[in-house]
Structure formats: C-alpha cells, structure tokens
Amino acid sequence: MGKLANDRAPGSPELPAGGGKWPTRAVPGLTVRKAMEIPALTGARLLAGENGLDRVVQRANIMEVPDILPWVKPNELLLTTGYPLRNTPQGLPGLVAELDARGLAALGVKLHRYLDALPDEMIDEADRLGLPLLLLPDAVGFDDILNQVLTGVLNKQAAALERSWEVHHALLSVVLDGGGLTELVTKTSAVLGVPIMVTTADGRILAEGGNVDDLASWRHTPCFDTSGRFRTEYEPGGVHSHVDVPGRHAVVSIVAGRVDHGRIVAFARHRALDDADVNVLERAATVAALAVNKQLAVTAVESKYRGDFLRDVLVGRAGDRDRIVAHCESLGWDVGRDLVVVVAELDPESGPAGPPGPQLRPVQERFTVAWQTVVGRRDPRAAVVGFAQEVVALLPVGSRLDPESAVREAVRQVAGDGGGGRRSFSTGVSRVVDDPARLPVGYEQARRAVDVGRQMNGRGSLAHFDSLGSFRLLSQIEDREELRGFVRETLHGLAAEDDPEMEDLRHTLKVLLDTNLNVAEAARQLHFHYNTLRYRISKLERILGPFTTDPELRLDLALALKVLQMRGIG
C-alpha cells in the first residue's frame, strides 16, 4: 500500500521559462538578417545588436520628425537621419531602450547631415538589448530601401500563404481518405523535415512521425518528465529554446470550438523554426482537431458497447467462461490469462478552478484516455474501460513482472509525475484472477481496496486487497459514531489527536504492539533507553489498563489504533 498519484507539481526544477522576449511566431515577414541581403542594404554596416538579427520585419517606415517615439510600430524597420537625434545625444541610450520596448525590429540611421557619429553609449545599449543598429550608406535612397523591404515582406507573406494552403489541402486529404493522427503527423513531418508529435492537453503522446531515433532522443530531454509525458504546463504556444535542450521546438494547441484537445509539437535540432513552420503546424492542428473529433465519435460508440459488456462481466451477467473469452477476443481483449483487476477513481476535487481559456474535455474522459494510452502501450490486448466514476483495467501479470510492480508502473505513468494540472486519483488492485468467471470477485476486491486505501492514506493512494487486513472489516462498519465511541472508550486520553504528548504515547503503544511487547526490540526501534521505555509502559497502563498481561485488551487497542489510522473516522 502506498501513495503514488499526486497533485500537480508546484514548479519545474529542470526547465527554465522558454521562448525569449522575441518569439519567432508572427505574421510572416523577413528577419533583419534577410532584410540586410536586399540590394539597397548590401552596403549597410551593423553597428550593434547582432543577437537580434532574427527579429522579424513586417513593415518599414521613414521618420525624420523630432519626436519619433509615438509613431513607432512593432516589428518595424525604422529609417531615419541624424536630424531627430542631433539635439539629445546624451539621451540616445534611453531612446534605444524605448524603441526596444515598443517592439522595433531594427533602426537604420544615415549620418553626416546632422550628426557625424552615434555615441558609444547608444551603441552599447543597442548591443545589450539585441536591437540591430544599422549605419546606412549615403548613396542609397530611403525610398529604395522602403520599396525593396516591403516587396520582400509581401513576397514572403504570399509564399507562406500559398504553402500553408497547399499543406492544408494535403493534410485534409489525409483525414478525408480515412487517415488518423499517425498518418497526419507523418505527413506533417515530411513537409517540415522535422520530428512531430501529437499529445493530449496534459502531454501524453498520441501519435508521432519522423525519424525514430530523433523522436527517442527528444523524449530524453527535460521537455518530458520521467513518465514520458510532454510537459505542457511549462510549454506555452510558440517557438521555444531552453539552455538544457538542444535545438528548438514549436508548440501549437489543437482546439475545436472551445475544447482543448491537445498539442502538436515540432522538434528541430539542426535548424531554426520560424513563423512559416508555425503556420504549417497551425494548419496541421486544425486538421488534427477534425481527426480527433472523428475518432472521439467512433470511440464513443465503441466504448459504450465495450463498457456495457465489461460491466456485465464484472457483475457476473456475461455467461460462462467460454462465452466471455470468445466475446472479449472479438473486442481485441485477451482475458484467458492471469490478470489483476485494477480500479482507479479520481479523488474529490479541491482547490481553485483553473484559469479561463479553452475548455478541456470532461475530466473522466481524459482520465480514461490516460489509462488506455498507458496500458495500451504496454499490452494492446489488455481491457481498459471508463465508467461514470471509475476506470477499470484488466492487467496481465507474468513471470517477469510481479503484479505489484506492474500496477505501480502503470499508476506512475498515468500520474505523469503530477504535472499538467491533472487530478489526483486513488487505485485499488485485486488478487490475481486465474479464471474469467472470477472477475466479479476481483472487481469487488479492487473496489474495496480503493475505498479503504483512500481512508488509510488519503488522496493518491495505491492499495492492494491482500494488504488491507483488518481494515477490510472496519471499513464495512457504516456507523462511524460507533467507531468513534469504540476509540474513545478503548484509548481514553490517548484518543486526543490534537495533543502532541498523547500522539507520542500512541506511537509508543503501536511499536510495542507491533513487536509483540518485546521491550528490547521496541526500545531499539524507538531509540529509547530500556528503562525509559519501561517508564512509558507504566504510564500507558495507568491510562489504558494492564495491556501487557491482558491479550483481549491488546486486541482492542490494536483495533482502535487502526480505526484512528482510517481517515475521517477517528
């Protein structure tokens, strides 16, 4: 018995915030680096801001008015002369900071008419901020630069739109021809030339395409947790780079209407991802939403049929063994082998509501998908069905992996290290079932293990039926007041849970009972001197009675301590 499925992690120690101040995603445009290759700017000299050459230029403007700040627009290549700068050279570093704050892509300056040189402080500030500062040749007219930059931007946008439309039709044909997410990501990967993954909203991989070795290497980066889940809670939409992750990756949400169905993610180790790549991913995400909705519609019908039959099996209404095995075979399940029944229930919700935005699919539906994904990856012929309040899985057990380890690993992967905003859940496991006709017994055992495990360990418990012991009997007593009365009458003053001294004495009593009143062993476990423990025993007997000589009293005390251990009863 233990506690594995936890609430969301408070933060990520491995991944820093990604994306940077200048995310690549934007309306298609030229980077400053590309803009400097146009004929009119071939003679321009970069004075500062080399780190900002990947900023996107979407427009160009000429301004020679004294006050240029109110007219500056984001992603703009601003062309000016020394005229606006001539009277305030001491304030030019501040001007650079203001231009950067307004999202300027680059600043091009012509000198010699009003200003012979830009001050070093201005150049240093532009370099610090990564704002490209260009010294323009005198022989080139502003109108030539303006026309050529705008032409380049329009050509870039037109090419991006044309490519996006072609990609959209190609991807849409995949779905119309009956393909699913796997075919979709394979096609998208071929278009972009990089590995692609589709995940659920909380990061579970649904499909992937591209080079297998590349995909495997990305799954070992800090973008993924130890359960193999993509950490969507730390990866908002857009292009990201992290110091401890090679290359770049782009993330786009798959949203249909107001429902968030997941993410499509592209990984590039050896090239940059730009706005055109993100545009392709957005097209793919739109088509993926169609594929997901189509699959959901089919799955809903299949799930109801499968669920109805499995429920008949679990309540003993499905017929004899041969009929159960044969019908399960037709559903793709193998139940003619040693199994354990696993019942998983979401814990009662607590805490504030999530942030506004696209709505997630119903929580029980997402919980079911998580179990089906994890179990299906391990054994596609294992039955996993979601009901209104629980998920039931029939997990095979073999000689290489004992039942406890198999279930613990499945629970760990479904929990996904507590990330992504998922609800915690409790899990119960039956004894090994070696005959399909005994599945109803196993189901009841697993359900009992869920209830008792949650009472014993709280939220996120994992309990095996065989480990419940006397708790199985205590949990069936519905009169909670009778249990509380038994605790008070048996433990007397030790029943006070808000008294640290009584809590310490209860712990001493428990160790004594667990060691069968072996004072030497109990003293060793408690790190007490032998005489100190003898004194405590005398104190306990004054409160409880002669438990060292009365076996019936010892039994009552042991039961009372177990009742106190059960949550919400003592």
XYZ file of C-alpha atoms in Angstrom, residues 102-387:
286
model
C 7.917 49.251 -28.396
C 8.998 46.153 -30.331
C 11.082 47.827 -33.040
C 12.751 45.260 -35.297
C 15.767 47.397 -36.308
C 16.932 51.000 -36.572
C 18.732 52.270 -39.702
C 20.492 55.654 -39.497
C 22.088 57.938 -42.102
C 24.731 60.282 -40.666
C 26.803 63.313 -41.712
C 23.989 65.796 -42.487
C 23.001 66.478 -38.870
C 25.154 64.103 -36.826
C 28.638 62.823 -37.595
C 28.690 59.770 -35.282
C 26.488 57.847 -32.883
C 27.692 57.931 -29.272
C 29.308 54.792 -27.839
C 26.694 54.701 -25.065
C 23.913 54.351 -27.642
C 25.770 51.567 -29.479
C 26.477 49.728 -26.220
C 22.809 49.918 -25.170
C 21.618 48.599 -28.559
C 24.112 45.754 -28.295
C 22.955 44.933 -24.761
C 19.300 44.818 -25.819
C 19.952 42.970 -29.083
C 18.368 45.763 -31.138
C 20.046 45.803 -34.587
C 21.514 49.256 -35.263
C 22.423 49.785 -38.947
C 24.616 52.508 -40.419
C 23.148 53.189 -43.871
C 25.240 54.200 -46.907
C 24.802 57.819 -48.032
C 24.321 56.847 -51.678
C 21.176 54.770 -51.118
C 17.796 56.468 -51.046
C 15.286 55.721 -48.286
C 12.599 55.101 -50.909
C 14.673 52.274 -52.473
C 15.110 50.617 -49.085
C 11.421 51.061 -48.309
C 10.253 49.578 -51.615
C 12.617 46.619 -51.551
C 11.879 45.724 -47.909
C 8.119 45.911 -48.416
C 8.408 43.860 -51.598
C 10.398 41.227 -49.730
C 7.843 41.147 -46.894
C 4.911 40.802 -49.295
C 6.661 38.046 -51.247
C 7.415 36.228 -48.004
C 3.802 36.501 -46.866
C 2.448 35.414 -50.245
C 4.763 32.398 -50.324
C 3.802 31.478 -46.757
C 0.088 31.710 -47.553
C 0.464 29.641 -50.705
C 2.487 26.994 -48.900
C 0.061 26.997 -45.984
C -2.905 26.496 -48.290
C -1.194 23.640 -50.127
C -0.255 21.993 -46.841
C -3.798 22.420 -45.551
C -5.237 20.622 -48.575
C -2.626 17.868 -48.349
C -3.319 17.281 -44.660
C -7.069 17.498 -45.089
C -6.903 14.806 -47.755
C -5.232 12.524 -45.207
C -8.285 12.728 -42.944
C -10.796 12.531 -45.802
C -9.061 9.378 -47.037
C -9.624 7.768 -43.647
C -6.253 8.503 -42.061
C -5.826 9.302 -38.396
C -3.356 11.181 -36.238
C -0.454 8.871 -37.093
C -0.842 9.484 -40.832
C -1.318 13.192 -40.164
C 1.897 13.629 -38.161
C 3.816 11.503 -40.651
C 2.695 13.821 -43.476
C 3.442 16.960 -41.440
C 6.879 15.640 -40.519
C 7.627 15.019 -44.196
C 6.562 18.578 -45.084
C 8.678 20.246 -42.394
C 11.515 17.729 -42.326
C 11.500 17.510 -38.518
C 10.006 15.083 -35.961
C 6.385 15.788 -34.986
C 4.293 14.644 -32.028
C 0.637 14.993 -31.122
C -0.149 14.897 -27.407
C -3.170 15.226 -25.179
C -3.738 18.524 -23.382
C -1.682 17.221 -20.465
C 1.136 15.932 -22.651
C 0.541 12.216 -23.252
C 1.832 11.187 -26.673
C -0.982 10.103 -29.004
C 0.941 9.913 -32.278
C 4.371 10.723 -33.636
C 6.062 10.948 -37.003
C 9.584 11.360 -38.290
C 12.912 9.703 -37.619
C 12.558 7.146 -34.815
C 15.996 7.867 -33.340
C 15.319 11.622 -33.308
C 11.994 11.076 -31.562
C 13.637 8.856 -28.948
C 16.392 11.386 -28.248
C 13.890 14.223 -27.765
C 11.939 12.137 -25.253
C 15.052 12.100 -23.055
C 15.255 15.907 -22.831
C 13.831 17.956 -19.913
C 10.829 18.773 -22.130
C 9.498 15.378 -20.985
C 9.095 14.046 -17.465
C 10.251 10.623 -16.332
C 6.927 9.020 -17.275
C 7.351 10.121 -20.919
C 4.792 12.931 -20.747
C 5.466 16.183 -22.645
C 5.414 18.903 -20.016
C 2.695 21.110 -21.496
C 2.368 23.096 -18.279
C 5.792 24.632 -18.971
C 5.444 24.923 -22.764
C 3.017 27.606 -23.985
C 2.308 28.063 -27.665
C 5.050 29.338 -29.953
C 8.688 28.568 -30.622
C 10.876 27.771 -27.623
C 14.513 27.194 -26.820
C 15.983 26.179 -23.467
C 19.574 26.159 -22.306
C 19.407 22.454 -21.390
C 17.501 21.333 -24.510
C 19.185 21.091 -27.929
C 17.738 22.996 -30.876
C 14.246 24.450 -30.839
C 10.688 23.189 -30.648
C 7.370 24.733 -31.626
C 4.078 24.116 -29.819
C 0.571 24.734 -31.194
C -2.716 23.950 -29.425
C -5.299 21.677 -31.031
C -8.579 23.420 -30.311
C -12.027 22.727 -31.741
C -14.609 25.294 -30.731
C -13.867 25.863 -27.061
C -12.435 22.420 -26.365
C -8.683 21.916 -25.939
C -7.849 18.534 -27.466
C -4.079 18.653 -27.083
C -0.864 19.912 -28.651
C 1.081 19.387 -31.847
C 4.807 19.781 -31.322
C 7.672 20.028 -33.817
C 11.296 19.448 -32.792
C 14.269 20.767 -34.750
C 17.810 20.070 -33.630
C 19.805 21.387 -36.589
C 17.762 24.291 -37.931
C 15.692 27.194 -36.648
C 11.907 27.032 -36.626
C 10.299 30.178 -37.996
C 6.838 31.676 -38.421
C 6.267 29.667 -41.633
C 6.825 26.425 -39.716
C 4.391 27.520 -37.018
C 1.880 28.403 -39.725
C 2.127 24.846 -41.088
C 1.680 23.475 -37.567
C -1.433 25.611 -37.115
C -2.874 24.164 -40.311
C -1.983 20.690 -39.073
C -3.592 21.459 -35.707
C -6.847 22.444 -37.429
C -6.890 19.186 -39.376
C -5.850 17.272 -36.236
C -8.905 18.689 -34.464
C -11.064 17.152 -37.210
C -9.272 13.813 -36.834
C -9.654 13.908 -33.052
C -13.358 14.725 -33.247
C -13.889 11.943 -35.775
C -12.037 9.497 -33.553
C -13.992 10.650 -30.497
C -17.277 9.997 -32.261
C -16.196 6.487 -33.254
C -14.670 5.803 -29.845
C -17.809 6.938 -28.027
C -19.899 4.282 -29.794
C -17.264 1.586 -29.382
C -16.637 2.491 -25.744
C -20.296 2.229 -24.843
C -20.541 -1.206 -26.426
C -17.302 -2.379 -24.787
C -18.244 -0.836 -21.468
C -21.667 -2.466 -21.404
C -20.152 -5.896 -21.990
C -17.347 -5.488 -19.446
C -19.854 -4.311 -16.847
C -21.876 -7.493 -17.498
C -18.667 -9.481 -16.980
C -17.848 -7.686 -13.733
C -21.300 -8.251 -12.245
C -21.495 -11.878 -13.396
C -24.119 -11.487 -16.150
C -21.973 -12.262 -19.211
C -22.413 -16.021 -19.347
C -19.941 -18.871 -18.927
C -16.186 -18.779 -19.313
C -16.073 -19.759 -22.979
C -18.565 -17.089 -23.976
C -16.690 -14.407 -22.017
C -13.331 -15.329 -23.567
C -14.750 -15.545 -27.103
C -16.604 -12.228 -26.919
C -13.577 -10.471 -25.430
C -11.484 -11.835 -28.296
C -13.863 -10.174 -30.748
C -13.274 -6.889 -28.896
C -9.495 -7.300 -29.055
C -9.128 -8.315 -25.385
C -7.351 -11.348 -24.009
C -8.891 -12.344 -20.662
C -7.954 -16.024 -20.806
C -4.782 -15.484 -18.762
C -3.770 -14.475 -15.235
C -4.985 -10.942 -14.545
C -5.427 -8.426 -11.780
C -8.429 -6.125 -11.735
C -7.426 -2.501 -11.243
C -9.996 0.134 -10.286
C -8.911 3.788 -10.404
C -11.084 6.637 -9.122
C -10.456 10.364 -9.304
C -10.147 11.899 -5.861
C -12.666 14.581 -4.849
C -11.692 17.886 -6.396
C -10.166 20.554 -4.202
C -8.563 23.936 -4.777
C -9.481 26.852 -7.059
C -10.856 26.469 -10.561
C -8.427 26.533 -13.465
C -7.669 29.646 -15.490
C -10.126 30.811 -18.168
C -9.492 29.712 -21.722
C -10.223 26.718 -23.932
C -12.111 24.060 -22.040
C -10.603 20.628 -21.528
C -12.539 17.500 -22.382
C -14.507 16.119 -19.422
C -12.098 15.052 -16.700
C -13.374 11.457 -16.519
C -12.938 11.117 -20.284
C -9.351 12.396 -20.101
C -8.669 10.083 -17.174
C -9.904 7.113 -19.197
C -7.779 8.090 -22.202
C -4.715 8.329 -19.963
C -5.210 4.771 -18.695
C -5.949 3.441 -22.188
C -2.818 5.117 -23.572
C -0.502 3.839 -20.842
C -1.893 0.294 -20.687
C -2.282 0.005 -24.466
C 1.379 0.872 -24.972
C 2.354 -1.995 -22.657
C -0.239 -4.542 -23.822
C -2.697 -3.666 -26.622
C -4.844 -6.693 -25.717
C -5.495 -5.581 -22.147
C -9.044 -4.388 -21.416
C -9.416 -0.790 -20.179
C -12.869 0.797 -19.875
C -14.038 4.035 -18.304
C -17.298 4.151 -16.393
